[in-house]
Amino acid sequence: SFFKIFLCQLSVFYRKFVRLLISKISADVDGCYEHQIIDAKSFMGMVSISTHPVTVRINSDDKKEVELFNGICARYSYSR
C-alpha cells in the first residue's frame, strides 16, 4: 500500500475538496485533526474539522490514484 499524507487548510473549501475525493478517488481517505480521525469523503465529518489544518491520507495500492490524490491535495496544501 502507498500512503501519502498532506496537511491541508480547507475552511470554506472543504465541500469542493470532498466532492473531488468522492468523484475521483475510490480508495479510503482519512482526515485527521488532533485525536479525531474521520472519513475525508464525508461532508459531515469534514465540516467538523475543516476550520483547522487537516491532515489527509490515502491508503491505496494504485500508483495512478495516489498521483491523482497528490494533485487534489496540492491545491489545498498548507505548511506551518
Tab-separated table of C-alpha atoms in Angstrom:
chain	number	residue	atom	x	y	z
A	1	SER	CA	0.000	0.000	0.000
A	2	PHE	CA	1.031	3.574	-0.644
A	3	PHE	CA	0.485	6.206	1.992
A	4	LYS	CA	0.611	9.859	1.113
A	5	ILE	CA	-0.048	12.462	3.754
A	6	PHE	CA	-0.821	16.150	3.254
A	7	LEU	CA	-1.570	18.974	5.650
A	8	CYS	CA	-4.440	20.952	4.138
A	9	GLN	CA	-6.190	24.185	5.023
A	10	LEU	CA	-9.768	23.657	3.864
A	11	SER	CA	-12.040	26.063	5.793
A	12	VAL	CA	-14.583	27.260	3.194
A	13	PHE	CA	-13.210	24.899	0.509
A	14	TYR	CA	-13.998	21.597	2.241
A	15	ARG	CA	-17.115	20.978	0.090
A	16	LYS	CA	-15.154	21.205	-3.154
A	17	PHE	CA	-12.370	19.071	-1.673
A	18	VAL	CA	-14.807	16.336	-0.568
A	19	ARG	CA	-16.577	16.383	-3.958
A	20	LEU	CA	-13.230	15.889	-5.710
A	21	LEU	CA	-12.358	12.960	-3.451
A	22	ILE	CA	-15.755	11.332	-3.965
A	23	SER	CA	-15.676	11.715	-7.732
A	24	LYS	CA	-12.004	10.905	-8.410
A	25	ILE	CA	-10.692	8.611	-5.651
A	26	SER	CA	-12.022	5.104	-4.968
A	27	ALA	CA	-9.642	4.350	-2.067
A	28	ASP	CA	-10.261	5.205	1.562
A	29	VAL	CA	-9.094	8.684	2.558
A	30	ASP	CA	-8.816	9.776	6.185
A	31	GLY	CA	-8.979	13.304	7.535
A	32	CYS	CA	-7.284	13.896	10.885
A	33	TYR	CA	-7.173	16.732	13.359
A	34	GLU	CA	-5.594	16.112	16.757
A	35	HIS	CA	-7.247	12.930	18.089
A	36	GLN	CA	-10.120	12.920	15.557
A	37	ILE	CA	-9.919	10.643	12.503
A	38	ILE	CA	-12.824	10.866	10.078
A	39	ASP	CA	-13.751	9.710	6.584
A	40	ALA	CA	-12.451	12.512	4.353
A	41	LYS	CA	-15.197	11.697	1.835
A	42	SER	CA	-17.867	12.589	4.402
A	43	PHE	CA	-19.264	16.119	4.237
A	44	MET	CA	-20.469	15.913	7.850
A	45	GLY	CA	-17.145	14.568	9.064
A	46	MET	CA	-15.056	17.143	7.239
A	47	VAL	CA	-17.196	20.089	8.326
A	48	SER	CA	-16.452	19.133	11.932
A	49	ILE	CA	-12.673	19.577	11.466
A	50	SER	CA	-12.359	21.839	8.410
A	51	THR	CA	-11.766	25.032	10.397
A	52	HIS	CA	-8.382	23.617	11.447
A	53	PRO	CA	-5.383	22.461	9.413
A	54	VAL	CA	-6.376	18.902	8.472
A	55	THR	CA	-4.007	16.027	7.779
A	56	VAL	CA	-5.353	13.857	4.952
A	57	ARG	CA	-4.007	10.474	3.956
A	58	ILE	CA	-4.818	7.871	1.339
A	59	ASN	CA	-4.318	4.138	1.568
A	60	SER	CA	-4.114	2.731	-1.955
A	61	ASP	CA	-2.134	0.211	-3.985
A	62	ASP	CA	-2.826	2.148	-7.188
A	63	LYS	CA	0.031	4.495	-8.114
A	64	LYS	CA	-2.155	6.491	-10.533
A	65	GLU	CA	-4.783	7.021	-7.860
A	66	VAL	CA	-2.132	8.194	-5.398
A	67	GLU	CA	-0.803	10.632	-8.006
A	68	LEU	CA	-4.326	11.957	-8.573
A	69	PHE	CA	-4.750	12.311	-4.800
A	70	ASN	CA	-1.446	14.210	-4.668
A	71	GLY	CA	-2.747	16.647	-7.287
A	72	ILE	CA	-6.009	17.235	-5.444
A	73	CYS	CA	-4.266	17.790	-2.104
A	74	ALA	CA	-1.602	20.039	-3.607
A	75	ARG	CA	-4.351	22.592	-4.355
A	76	TYR	CA	-5.122	22.861	-0.648
A	77	SER	CA	-1.685	22.128	0.787
A	78	TYR	CA	-0.585	24.093	3.822
A	79	SER	CA	2.762	24.310	5.558
A	80	ARG	CA	3.370	25.610	9.042
